Amino acid sequence: MPEGQKGGNLTDQLRGSAILVALRTGLLKKCPIHGEVYDPGQHDYQGAFMVASYLINQGDPLVAPFKDDRSQLTDLLKSICKSHAASCPQCSRPPNGHGGEASQPEPVRAS
Ligand SMILES: [Zn+2]
């Protein structure tokens, strides 16, 4: 086990890993503009659990923190979906403009 994760407890690792699985399976989405993770409300748990199970079977490094405990992964997938907003919190935030004229369009493309 690599050192250097000071203070990073296992729960954080598991949670981070579960979020990546959720993103891969479509349970969660990431805003392309802000990078915020949100819950689009499409709870295809069956499909997500199949993918999660597959990843564990393959020994995918994505789910390494869970070892072989797929029930812990699926439980976490469910709970993290409940803890995210239904859309990107920054996209849904009303623009903080002063009368509208001051809003300057900024390039949002990263590439
Ligand atoms: Zn956004």
Coordinates of N, CA and C and ligand atoms in Angstrom, one line a residue:
M1 N 0.8 -1.2 0.0 CA 0.0 0.0 0.0 C 0.9 1.3 0.0
P2 N 0.6 2.1 -0.9 CA 1.5 3.3 -1.0 C 1.2 4.3 0.2
E3 N 2.3 4.8 0.7 CA 2.2 5.8 1.7 C 2.0 7.2 1.1
G4 N 1.8 8.1 2.0 CA 1.7 9.5 1.5 C 0.2 10.0 1.5
Q5 N -0.7 9.1 1.7 CA -2.1 9.6 1.8 C -2.4 9.9 3.2
K6 N -1.8 11.0 3.7 CA -1.9 11.3 5.1 C -3.3 11.8 5.4
G7 N -3.9 11.1 6.4 CA -5.2 11.5 6.8 C -6.3 11.1 5.9
G8 N -6.0 10.6 4.7 CA -7.0 10.1 3.8 C -7.5 8.7 4.3
N9 N -8.7 8.7 4.9 CA -9.1 7.4 5.5 C -9.7 6.5 4.4
L10 N -10.0 5.3 4.8 CA -10.5 4.4 3.8 C -11.8 4.8 3.2
T11 N -12.7 5.4 4.1 CA -14.0 5.8 3.6 C -13.9 6.8 2.5
D12 N -12.9 7.7 2.6 CA -12.8 8.6 1.5 C -12.3 7.9 0.2
Q13 N -11.4 6.9 0.3 CA -11.0 6.2 -0.8 C -12.2 5.4 -1.5
L14 N -12.9 4.8 -0.6 CA -14.1 4.0 -1.1 C -15.1 4.9 -1.8
R15 N -15.3 6.1 -1.2 CA -16.3 7.0 -1.8 C -15.8 7.5 -3.1
G16 N -14.5 7.9 -3.2 CA -13.9 8.4 -4.4 C -14.0 7.4 -5.5
S17 N -13.7 6.2 -5.1 CA -13.8 5.1 -6.1 C -15.2 4.8 -6.6
A18 N -16.1 4.9 -5.6 CA -17.5 4.6 -6.0 C -18.0 5.7 -6.9
I19 N -17.6 7.0 -6.7 CA -18.0 8.1 -7.6 C -17.5 7.8 -9.0
L20 N -16.3 7.4 -9.1 CA -15.7 7.1 -10.4 C -16.5 6.0 -11.1
V21 N -16.9 5.0 -10.4 CA -17.7 3.9 -10.9 C -19.1 4.5 -11.4
A22 N -19.6 5.3 -10.5 CA -20.9 5.9 -10.8 C -20.9 6.8 -12.1
L23 N -19.8 7.5 -12.2 CA -19.6 8.3 -13.4 C -19.5 7.4 -14.7
R24 N -18.7 6.3 -14.5 CA -18.6 5.4 -15.7 C -19.9 4.7 -16.1
T25 N -20.7 4.4 -15.1 CA -21.9 3.7 -15.4 C -23.1 4.7 -15.7
G26 N -22.9 6.0 -15.5 CA -23.9 6.9 -15.9 C -24.9 7.2 -14.7
L27 N -24.6 6.7 -13.5 CA -25.4 7.0 -12.4 C -25.2 8.5 -12.0
L28 N -24.0 8.9 -12.2 CA -23.7 10.3 -11.9 C -23.1 10.9 -13.2
K29 N -23.2 12.2 -13.4 CA -22.6 12.9 -14.5 C -21.8 14.0 -14.0
K30 N -20.9 14.4 -14.9 CA -20.0 15.5 -14.6 C -20.2 16.6 -15.5
C31 N -20.4 17.8 -15.0 CA -20.6 19.0 -15.8 C -19.3 19.2 -16.7
P32 N -19.5 19.3 -18.0 CA -18.3 19.5 -18.8 C -17.7 20.9 -18.7
I33 N -18.5 21.8 -18.1 CA -18.0 23.2 -18.0 C -17.3 23.3 -16.6
H34 N -18.0 22.9 -15.5 CA -17.5 23.2 -14.2 C -16.8 22.0 -13.6
G35 N -17.0 20.8 -14.1 CA -16.4 19.6 -13.5 C -17.1 19.2 -12.3
E36 N -18.3 19.7 -12.1 CA -19.1 19.3 -10.9 C -19.8 18.0 -11.2
V37 N -19.8 17.1 -10.2 CA -20.5 15.9 -10.3 C -21.9 16.1 -9.8
Y38 N -22.9 15.6 -10.6 CA -24.3 15.7 -10.2 C -25.0 14.4 -10.6
D39 N -26.2 14.4 -10.1 CA -27.0 13.2 -10.2 C -28.2 13.5 -11.2
P40 N -28.1 12.9 -12.5 CA -29.1 13.3 -13.5 C -30.4 12.6 -13.2
G41 N -30.5 11.7 -12.2 CA -31.8 11.1 -11.8 C -32.1 9.9 -12.6
Q42 N -31.2 9.4 -13.4 CA -31.4 8.1 -14.1 C -30.8 7.0 -13.3
H43 N -31.6 6.4 -12.4 CA -31.0 5.4 -11.5 C -31.1 4.0 -12.0
D44 N -30.3 3.8 -13.0 CA -30.2 2.4 -13.5 C -29.2 1.6 -12.6
Y45 N -29.7 1.3 -11.4 CA -28.8 0.6 -10.5 C -28.5 -0.8 -11.0
Q46 N -29.4 -1.4 -11.7 CA -29.2 -2.8 -12.2 C -28.0 -2.8 -13.1
G47 N -28.0 -1.9 -14.0 CA -26.9 -1.8 -15.0 C -25.6 -1.4 -14.3
A48 N -25.7 -0.4 -13.4 CA -24.5 0.0 -12.7 C -23.9 -1.1 -11.9
F49 N -24.8 -1.9 -11.2 CA -24.3 -3.0 -10.4 C -23.6 -4.0 -11.2
M50 N -24.2 -4.2 -12.4 CA -23.5 -5.2 -13.3 C -22.2 -4.8 -13.7
V51 N -22.0 -3.5 -14.0 CA -20.7 -3.0 -14.4 C -19.8 -3.0 -13.2
A52 N -20.3 -2.7 -12.0 CA -19.5 -2.7 -10.8 C -19.0 -4.1 -10.5
S53 N -19.9 -5.1 -10.7 CA -19.6 -6.5 -10.5 C -18.5 -6.9 -11.5
Y54 N -18.7 -6.5 -12.7 CA -17.7 -6.8 -13.7 C -16.3 -6.2 -13.4
L55 N -16.3 -5.0 -13.0 CA -15.0 -4.4 -12.6 C -14.3 -5.1 -11.5
I56 N -15.1 -5.5 -10.5 CA -14.5 -6.3 -9.4 C -14.0 -7.6 -9.9
N57 N -14.8 -8.3 -10.8 CA -14.3 -9.6 -11.3 C -13.0 -9.4 -12.1
Q58 N -12.9 -8.3 -12.8 CA -11.7 -8.1 -13.6 C -10.5 -7.6 -12.7
G59 N -10.8 -7.3 -11.5 CA -9.8 -6.7 -10.6 C -9.3 -5.4 -11.1
D60 N -10.3 -4.6 -11.6 CA -10.0 -3.3 -12.1 C -9.5 -2.4 -11.0
P61 N -8.4 -1.7 -11.3 CA -7.9 -0.8 -10.3 C -8.9 0.3 -9.8
L62 N -9.9 0.6 -10.6 CA -10.9 1.5 -10.3 C -11.6 1.1 -9.0
V63 N -11.8 -0.1 -8.8 CA -12.5 -0.6 -7.6 C -11.6 -1.3 -6.6
A64 N -10.3 -1.1 -6.8 CA -9.3 -1.8 -5.9 C -9.6 -1.6 -4.4
P65 N -10.0 -0.4 -4.0 CA -10.2 -0.2 -2.6 C -11.3 -1.1 -2.0
F66 N -12.2 -1.6 -2.8 CA -13.2 -2.4 -2.3 C -12.8 -3.9 -2.2
K67 N -11.7 -4.2 -2.7 CA -11.2 -5.6 -2.8 C -12.3 -6.5 -3.5
D68 N -12.9 -7.4 -2.7 CA -13.9 -8.2 -3.4 C -15.3 -7.9 -2.8
D69 N -15.4 -6.9 -2.1 CA -16.7 -6.6 -1.4 C -17.6 -5.8 -2.3
R70 N -18.3 -6.5 -3.2 CA -19.1 -5.8 -4.1 C -20.4 -5.2 -3.5
S71 N -20.8 -5.8 -2.4 CA -22.0 -5.3 -1.7 C -21.7 -3.9 -1.1
Q72 N -20.5 -3.7 -0.7 CA -20.2 -2.4 -0.1 C -20.1 -1.4 -1.3
L73 N -19.7 -1.8 -2.4 CA -19.6 -0.9 -3.6 C -21.0 -0.5 -4.0
T74 N -21.9 -1.5 -4.1 CA -23.3 -1.2 -4.5 C -24.0 -0.4 -3.5
D75 N -23.8 -0.6 -2.2 CA -24.4 0.2 -1.2 C -23.9 1.7 -1.3
L76 N -22.6 1.8 -1.6 CA -22.1 3.1 -1.7 C -22.6 3.8 -2.9
L77 N -22.8 3.1 -4.0 CA -23.3 3.7 -5.2 C -24.7 4.3 -5.0
K78 N -25.5 3.6 -4.2 CA -26.8 4.1 -3.9 C -26.7 5.3 -3.1
S79 N -25.9 5.3 -2.1 CA -25.9 6.4 -1.1 C -25.3 7.6 -1.7
I80 N -24.3 7.5 -2.6 CA -23.7 8.7 -3.1 C -24.6 9.4 -4.1
C81 N -25.5 8.6 -4.8 CA -26.4 9.3 -5.7 C -27.4 10.2 -4.9
K82 N -27.7 9.8 -3.7 CA -28.6 10.6 -2.9 C -28.0 11.8 -2.4
S83 N -26.6 11.9 -2.4 CA -26.0 13.0 -1.8 C -25.5 14.0 -2.8
H84 N -26.0 13.8 -4.1 CA -25.6 14.8 -5.1 C -26.8 15.6 -5.6
A85 N -26.6 16.8 -6.1 CA -27.7 17.6 -6.6 C -28.1 17.0 -7.9
A86 N -29.3 17.4 -8.4 CA -29.9 16.9 -9.6 C -29.3 17.5 -10.8
S87 N -28.5 18.6 -10.7 CA -27.9 19.2 -11.8 C -26.6 19.9 -11.3
C88 N -25.8 20.3 -12.2 CA -24.6 21.0 -11.8 C -24.9 22.2 -10.9
P89 N -24.5 22.3 -9.7 CA -24.8 23.4 -8.8 C -24.4 24.8 -9.4
Q90 N -23.4 24.8 -10.2 CA -22.9 26.1 -10.7 C -23.7 26.5 -12.0
C91 N -24.1 25.5 -12.8 CA -25.0 25.8 -13.9 C -26.3 26.3 -13.5
S92 N -26.9 25.7 -12.4 CA -28.2 26.1 -11.9 C -28.2 27.3 -11.1
R93 N -27.0 27.8 -10.7 CA -26.9 29.0 -10.0 C -27.3 30.2 -10.8
P94 N -28.1 31.1 -10.4 CA -28.5 32.3 -11.2 C -27.3 33.2 -11.4
P95 N -27.1 33.7 -12.6 CA -25.9 34.5 -12.8 C -25.9 35.8 -11.9
N96 N -24.7 36.1 -11.4 CA -24.6 37.2 -10.5 C -24.3 38.5 -11.3
G97 N -25.3 38.9 -12.1 CA -25.0 40.0 -13.0 C -25.5 41.3 -12.4
H98 N -25.0 42.4 -13.0 CA -25.4 43.7 -12.5 C -26.3 44.3 -13.7
G99 N -27.5 44.0 -13.7 CA -28.3 44.6 -14.8 C -28.2 43.9 -16.1
G100 N -27.4 42.9 -16.2 CA -27.3 42.2 -17.4 C -26.2 42.6 -18.4
E101 N -26.0 43.9 -18.4 CA -25.0 44.4 -19.4 C -23.6 44.0 -19.1
A102 N -23.3 43.8 -17.8 CA -21.9 43.6 -17.4 C -21.5 42.1 -17.7
S103 N -22.4 41.3 -18.1 CA -22.0 39.9 -18.3 C -21.2 39.8 -19.5
Q104 N -20.0 39.3 -19.4 CA -19.1 39.2 -20.5 C -18.9 37.7 -20.8
P105 N -19.2 37.4 -22.1 CA -19.1 36.0 -22.4 C -17.6 35.5 -22.4
E106 N -17.4 34.4 -21.7 CA -16.1 33.9 -21.6 C -16.0 32.6 -22.3
P107 N -14.8 32.3 -23.0 CA -14.7 31.1 -23.7 C -14.7 29.9 -22.7
V108 N -15.5 28.9 -23.0 CA -15.7 27.8 -22.0 C -14.9 26.6 -22.6
R109 N -14.5 26.6 -23.8 CA -13.9 25.4 -24.3 C -12.4 25.3 -23.8
A110 N -12.1 24.2 -23.3 CA -10.8 23.9 -22.8 C -9.8 23.7 -23.8
S111 N -10.2 23.2 -25.0 CA -9.2 22.9 -26.0 C -9.0 24.0 -27.0
Ligands
ZN1 ZN -21.9 23.4 -14.7

